Coordinates of C-alpha atoms in Angstrom, one line a residue:
X1 CA -20.5 17.3 1.2
X2 CA -18.2 14.8 -0.6
X3 CA -16.6 16.2 -3.7
X4 CA -17.0 14.5 -7.0
X5 CA -14.0 12.3 -7.9
X6 CA -11.3 14.0 -10.0
X7 CA -11.7 12.6 -13.6
X8 CA -9.0 10.5 -15.0
X9 CA -7.2 12.4 -17.9
X10 CA -8.1 11.2 -21.3
X11 CA -5.3 10.1 -23.6
X12 CA -3.4 13.1 -24.9
X13 CA -5.3 15.4 -22.6
X14 CA -3.4 16.9 -19.6
X15 CA -5.2 16.6 -16.3
X16 CA -6.5 19.6 -14.5
X17 CA -3.7 21.2 -12.4
X18 CA -6.1 21.5 -9.5
X19 CA -7.2 17.9 -9.4
X20 CA -5.5 15.8 -6.7
X21 CA -4.1 12.5 -8.0
X22 CA -2.6 9.8 -5.8
X23 CA -0.7 6.7 -7.2
X24 CA 0.2 3.7 -5.0
X25 CA 2.5 0.9 -6.1
X26 CA 2.2 -2.4 -4.3
X27 CA 3.6 -5.9 -4.7
X28 CA 0.5 -8.2 -4.2
X29 CA -3.2 -7.9 -3.7
X30 CA -3.9 -7.2 0.1
X31 CA -0.7 -5.0 0.6
X32 CA -2.6 -1.9 -0.3
X33 CA -5.4 -2.5 2.1
X34 CA -3.1 -3.3 5.0
X35 CA -0.7 -0.5 4.5
X36 CA -2.8 2.3 3.0
X37 CA -6.5 1.3 3.1
X38 CA -7.6 4.2 5.3
X39 CA -5.6 6.7 3.3
X40 CA -7.0 5.4 0.0
X41 CA -10.6 5.5 1.3
X42 CA -10.2 9.0 2.8
X43 CA -8.7 10.5 -0.4
X44 CA -11.2 8.8 -2.6
X45 CA -14.1 10.1 -0.5
X46 CA -12.6 13.6 -0.6
X47 CA -12.6 13.5 -4.4
X48 CA -9.0 12.7 -5.2
X49 CA -8.3 10.4 -8.1
X50 CA -6.7 7.3 -6.5
X51 CA -4.8 4.9 -8.7
X52 CA -3.4 1.6 -7.5
X53 CA -0.8 -0.4 -9.5
X54 CA -0.3 -4.0 -8.2
X55 CA 2.8 -5.7 -9.6
X56 CA 1.8 -9.4 -9.2
X57 CA -1.4 -11.4 -8.4
X58 CA 0.2 -13.1 -5.4
X59 CA 0.0 -16.6 -6.9
X60 CA 2.4 -18.0 -4.2
X61 CA 0.5 -16.6 -1.2
X62 CA -0.4 -19.0 1.7
X63 CA -4.1 -19.5 1.8
X64 CA -5.8 -19.2 5.2
X65 CA -9.4 -20.6 4.9
X66 CA -9.6 -24.4 4.6
X67 CA -12.3 -24.1 2.0
X68 CA -10.0 -22.2 -0.3
X69 CA -6.9 -24.3 0.4
X70 CA -7.2 -26.0 -3.0
X71 CA -6.2 -22.7 -4.7
X72 CA -2.7 -22.3 -5.9
X73 CA -0.7 -20.9 -8.8
X74 CA -2.8 -19.3 -11.6
X75 CA -6.1 -20.2 -9.9
X76 CA -5.1 -18.5 -6.7
X77 CA -4.0 -15.5 -8.7
X78 CA -7.3 -15.2 -10.5
X79 CA -9.1 -15.6 -7.1
X80 CA -7.0 -12.9 -5.6
X81 CA -7.8 -10.5 -8.5
X82 CA -11.4 -10.9 -7.5
X83 CA -10.6 -10.2 -3.9
X84 CA -8.7 -7.1 -5.0
X85 CA -11.7 -5.8 -6.9
X86 CA -13.9 -6.3 -3.9
X87 CA -11.4 -4.5 -1.7
X88 CA -11.4 -1.6 -4.1
X89 CA -15.1 -1.3 -3.9
X90 CA -14.9 -1.1 -0.1
X91 CA -12.4 1.7 -0.4
X92 CA -14.2 3.6 -3.2
X93 CA -11.4 3.2 -5.6
X94 CA -12.2 2.7 -9.3
X95 CA -8.8 2.9 -10.9
X96 CA -6.7 -0.2 -10.1
X97 CA -4.4 -2.0 -12.5
X98 CA -1.9 -4.8 -12.8
X99 CA 1.6 -3.8 -13.9
X100 CA 1.8 -4.7 -17.6
X101 CA -1.5 -6.5 -17.4
X102 CA -2.7 -9.5 -15.4
X103 CA 0.0 -12.2 -15.4
X104 CA 2.8 -10.1 -16.8
X105 CA 4.8 -10.7 -13.6
X106 CA 4.2 -13.6 -11.2
X107 CA 4.7 -13.7 -7.4
X108 CA 8.3 -14.5 -6.5
X109 CA 7.6 -16.2 -3.1
X110 CA 9.5 -15.5 0.1
X111 CA 13.2 -14.5 -0.1
X112 CA 15.6 -17.4 -0.5
X113 CA 13.2 -19.9 -2.0
X114 CA 13.7 -21.6 -5.4
X115 CA 10.6 -19.6 -6.5
X116 CA 12.9 -16.5 -6.7
X117 CA 14.6 -18.1 -9.7
X118 CA 11.5 -18.4 -11.9
X119 CA 12.3 -16.3 -14.9
X120 CA 8.7 -15.1 -15.0
X121 CA 8.6 -13.9 -11.5
X122 CA 8.7 -10.2 -10.5
X123 CA 12.1 -10.6 -8.7
X124 CA 13.7 -11.6 -12.0
X125 CA 12.1 -8.7 -14.0
X126 CA 14.3 -6.2 -15.8
X127 CA 13.9 -3.1 -13.6
X128 CA 14.1 -0.7 -16.5
X129 CA 11.5 -2.6 -18.5
X130 CA 9.1 -2.9 -15.6
X131 CA 9.7 0.8 -14.6
X132 CA 8.9 1.8 -18.2
X133 CA 5.5 0.2 -17.9
X134 CA 4.9 2.0 -14.6
X135 CA 6.2 5.3 -16.1
X136 CA 3.5 5.0 -18.8
X137 CA 0.9 5.0 -16.0
X138 CA 2.5 8.0 -14.3
X139 CA 2.5 9.9 -17.6
X140 CA -1.1 9.1 -18.1
X141 CA -2.4 9.9 -14.6
X142 CA 0.2 12.6 -13.7
X143 CA -0.1 12.1 -10.0
X144 CA 1.3 14.7 -7.6
X145 CA 1.9 11.9 -5.0
X146 CA 3.3 8.4 -5.3
X147 CA 3.4 5.9 -2.3
X148 CA 5.4 2.8 -2.2
X149 CA 7.8 0.8 0.1
X150 CA 11.3 1.6 1.3
X151 CA 14.4 -0.1 -0.2
X152 CA 13.9 -3.1 2.0
X153 CA 10.3 -3.4 0.9
X154 CA 9.2 -2.9 4.5
X155 CA 10.2 -6.4 5.6
X156 CA 12.5 -8.0 2.9
X157 CA 10.1 -9.7 0.6
X158 CA 11.6 -9.8 -2.9
X159 CA 8.5 -8.5 -4.6
X160 CA 8.3 -5.6 -2.2
X161 CA 11.9 -4.8 -2.8
X162 CA 11.4 -5.0 -6.5
X163 CA 8.3 -2.8 -6.3
X164 CA 10.4 -0.2 -4.6
X165 CA 13.1 -0.4 -7.2
X166 CA 10.6 -0.2 -10.1
X167 CA 8.6 2.6 -8.6
X168 CA 11.6 4.8 -7.9
X169 CA 13.1 4.1 -11.3
X170 CA 9.7 4.9 -12.9
X171 CA 9.7 8.3 -11.2
X172 CA 13.0 9.0 -12.9
X173 CA 11.8 7.9 -16.3
X174 CA 8.6 9.9 -16.1
X175 CA 10.6 13.0 -15.1
X176 CA 12.7 12.5 -18.2
X177 CA 9.6 12.2 -20.3
X178 CA 7.7 15.2 -19.0
X179 CA 6.2 14.6 -15.6
X180 CA 8.4 15.4 -12.6
X181 CA 6.4 13.9 -9.8
X182 CA 6.3 16.4 -6.9
X183 CA 6.2 14.0 -3.9
X184 CA 7.2 10.4 -3.2
X185 CA 6.5 8.7 0.1
X186 CA 7.5 5.4 1.7
X187 CA 5.2 3.5 4.0
X188 CA 6.2 3.8 7.7
X189 CA 5.0 3.0 11.2
X190 CA 6.5 5.1 14.1
X191 CA 8.1 2.8 16.7
X192 CA 6.2 4.5 19.6
X193 CA 2.9 3.9 17.8
X194 CA 3.7 0.2 17.2
X195 CA 4.8 -0.3 20.8
X196 CA 1.6 1.3 22.2
X197 CA -0.5 -0.8 19.8
X198 CA 1.1 -4.1 20.8
X199 CA 0.7 -3.2 24.5
X200 CA -3.0 -2.8 23.9
X201 CA -3.1 -6.0 22.0
X202 CA -1.6 -7.9 24.9
X203 CA -4.4 -6.5 27.1
X204 CA -7.1 -7.3 24.5
X205 CA -5.9 -10.7 23.4
X206 CA -8.0 -12.8 25.8
X207 CA -11.2 -11.4 24.2
X208 CA -10.0 -11.9 20.6
X209 CA -10.5 -14.9 18.3
X210 CA -6.7 -15.3 18.1
X211 CA -4.5 -17.3 20.3
X212 CA -1.1 -15.6 20.0
X213 CA 0.1 -12.0 19.5
X214 CA 2.8 -11.1 17.0
X215 CA 5.7 -8.8 17.6
X216 CA 6.7 -5.4 16.4
X217 CA 9.1 -7.1 13.9
X218 CA 6.0 -8.5 12.2
X219 CA 4.9 -5.1 11.1
X220 CA 6.6 -3.8 7.9
X221 CA 8.2 -0.4 7.9
X222 CA 8.6 0.3 11.6
X223 CA 11.1 3.1 12.1
X224 CA 12.2 5.6 14.7
X225 CA 9.6 8.3 15.1
X226 CA 11.9 11.0 13.8
X227 CA 11.9 9.5 10.3
X228 CA 8.1 9.8 10.0
X229 CA 7.2 13.0 8.2
X230 CA 3.5 12.5 7.6
X231 CA 0.4 11.0 9.3
X232 CA -2.9 10.6 7.7
X233 CA -5.8 10.3 10.1
X234 CA -8.1 7.7 8.6
X235 CA -10.1 6.9 11.7
X236 CA -13.3 7.9 9.9
X237 CA -12.6 5.2 7.4
X238 CA -11.7 2.4 9.8
X239 CA -14.7 0.3 8.7
X240 CA -13.8 0.7 5.0
X241 CA -10.2 -0.4 5.7
X242 CA -11.4 -3.4 7.7
X243 CA -13.9 -4.3 5.0
X244 CA -11.1 -4.1 2.3
X245 CA -8.8 -6.3 4.4
X246 CA -11.6 -8.7 5.0
X247 CA -12.2 -8.9 1.2
X248 CA -8.7 -10.4 0.9
X249 CA -10.0 -13.6 2.6
X250 CA -7.3 -15.9 1.4
X251 CA -4.7 -13.9 3.1
X252 CA -6.2 -12.0 6.1
X253 CA -8.6 -12.7 9.0
X254 CA -9.9 -9.6 10.7
X255 CA -11.2 -9.9 14.2
X256 CA -15.0 -10.3 14.4
X257 CA -17.0 -8.5 15.7
X258 CA -14.8 -5.6 14.5
X259 CA -11.8 -5.0 16.6
X260 CA -8.6 -3.3 15.4
X261 CA -6.6 -6.5 15.0
X262 CA -6.0 -9.1 12.3
X263 CA -3.9 -12.1 11.5
X264 CA -2.1 -13.3 8.4
X265 CA -1.3 -17.0 7.6
X266 CA 1.1 -17.1 10.6
X267 CA -2.0 -16.7 12.9
X268 CA -0.2 -14.1 15.0
X269 CA -2.4 -11.1 15.9
X270 CA -1.2 -7.7 15.0
X271 CA -2.8 -4.2 15.1
X272 CA -4.9 -2.8 12.4
X273 CA -3.8 0.9 12.1
X274 CA -6.3 3.5 10.9
X275 CA -3.9 6.4 11.2
X276 CA -1.3 5.7 8.5
X277 CA 2.2 7.0 8.4
X278 CA 4.7 8.0 5.8
X279 CA 8.2 9.3 5.1
X280 CA 8.6 11.9 2.5
X281 CA 11.6 11.0 0.3
X282 CA 11.1 13.2 -2.7
X283 CA 9.7 16.7 -2.7
X284 CA 9.5 19.7 -0.3
X285 CA 8.3 19.2 3.2
X286 CA 6.0 21.9 4.5
X287 CA 7.2 23.8 7.6
X288 CA 6.1 22.7 11.1
X289 CA 5.3 19.4 12.5
X290 CA 4.2 16.2 10.7
X291 CA 2.2 16.8 7.5
X292 CA -1.4 15.7 7.8
X293 CA -2.0 15.8 4.0
X294 CA 0.0 13.9 1.4
X295 CA -0.7 16.7 -1.1
X296 CA 0.6 19.5 1.2
X297 CA 2.7 21.9 -0.7
X298 CA 1.6 20.7 -4.1
X299 CA -1.0 23.4 -4.6
X300 CA -3.9 20.9 -4.5
X301 CA -4.2 19.9 -0.9
X302 CA -5.0 21.8 2.3
X303 CA -1.3 22.1 3.3
X304 CA -2.1 21.7 6.9
X305 CA 0.2 20.1 9.4
X306 CA -0.2 18.0 12.5
X307 CA 2.2 16.1 14.7
X308 CA 0.7 14.5 17.7
X309 CA 2.4 11.1 17.1
X310 CA -0.4 9.4 19.0
X311 CA -1.3 5.9 18.3
X312 CA -4.5 5.2 16.5

């Protein structure tokens, strides 16, 4: 039986120590579904309180469908906010927020473009100020687990790098002000898993609605297997993840009928992972193989471990 979701703490009221609370920090709408959709759906279904903080509305994203190609700037941002809400419904997540409120920070565009110099873009944000806004969320929700990107943002996008900086600084600020967050993870994909998935993609490509396959370098956060500490089996939530990704229609096309592949605006097919992988960078790792629960060792999760390293 599915547990009832853990209630969000009321202002001034500490949350129950036993309630599991997961916070994810992402740069744009769609990043959460691609990187963590199965994890979010699984924990939401199991009764954890899942909170998503998105730092921008992705106003400079490239639009895939011709019928939506007229969208740009603020209009695209508003549309993507609607896509985000639909994706969260697919994942069963009720608590999703824009850092500082909608429009506080705008999309910075790809690294090296003049867009990076826009004083209102996230790349130009004062890290301590933005981290202070996120720390307020941490102090309200008091998550045991935070998930974000590594220091390269997974693939070098300025907003992803900035989301990493802001998230890690917010953890420090929240600890100073009373909530020492037990565990922080970075998104990862083991190299062996990526290699196996792209080998399958090469075999499956003739039957897909896509013409060309991408490369491992197109997948953010691919690292040597030894760096991966945690794998979350979300295969039971594959349909929810695919639905969430499909909701981000301006940015993602998922193979139809359902197949574990998708394309972004570059039209290069890549795998849709339903087992999702992480590197623990703050907090104590439980003994044994890879963790199979982000909450392991926090006193709120199962604390079980697994470590097959198999592709999914």
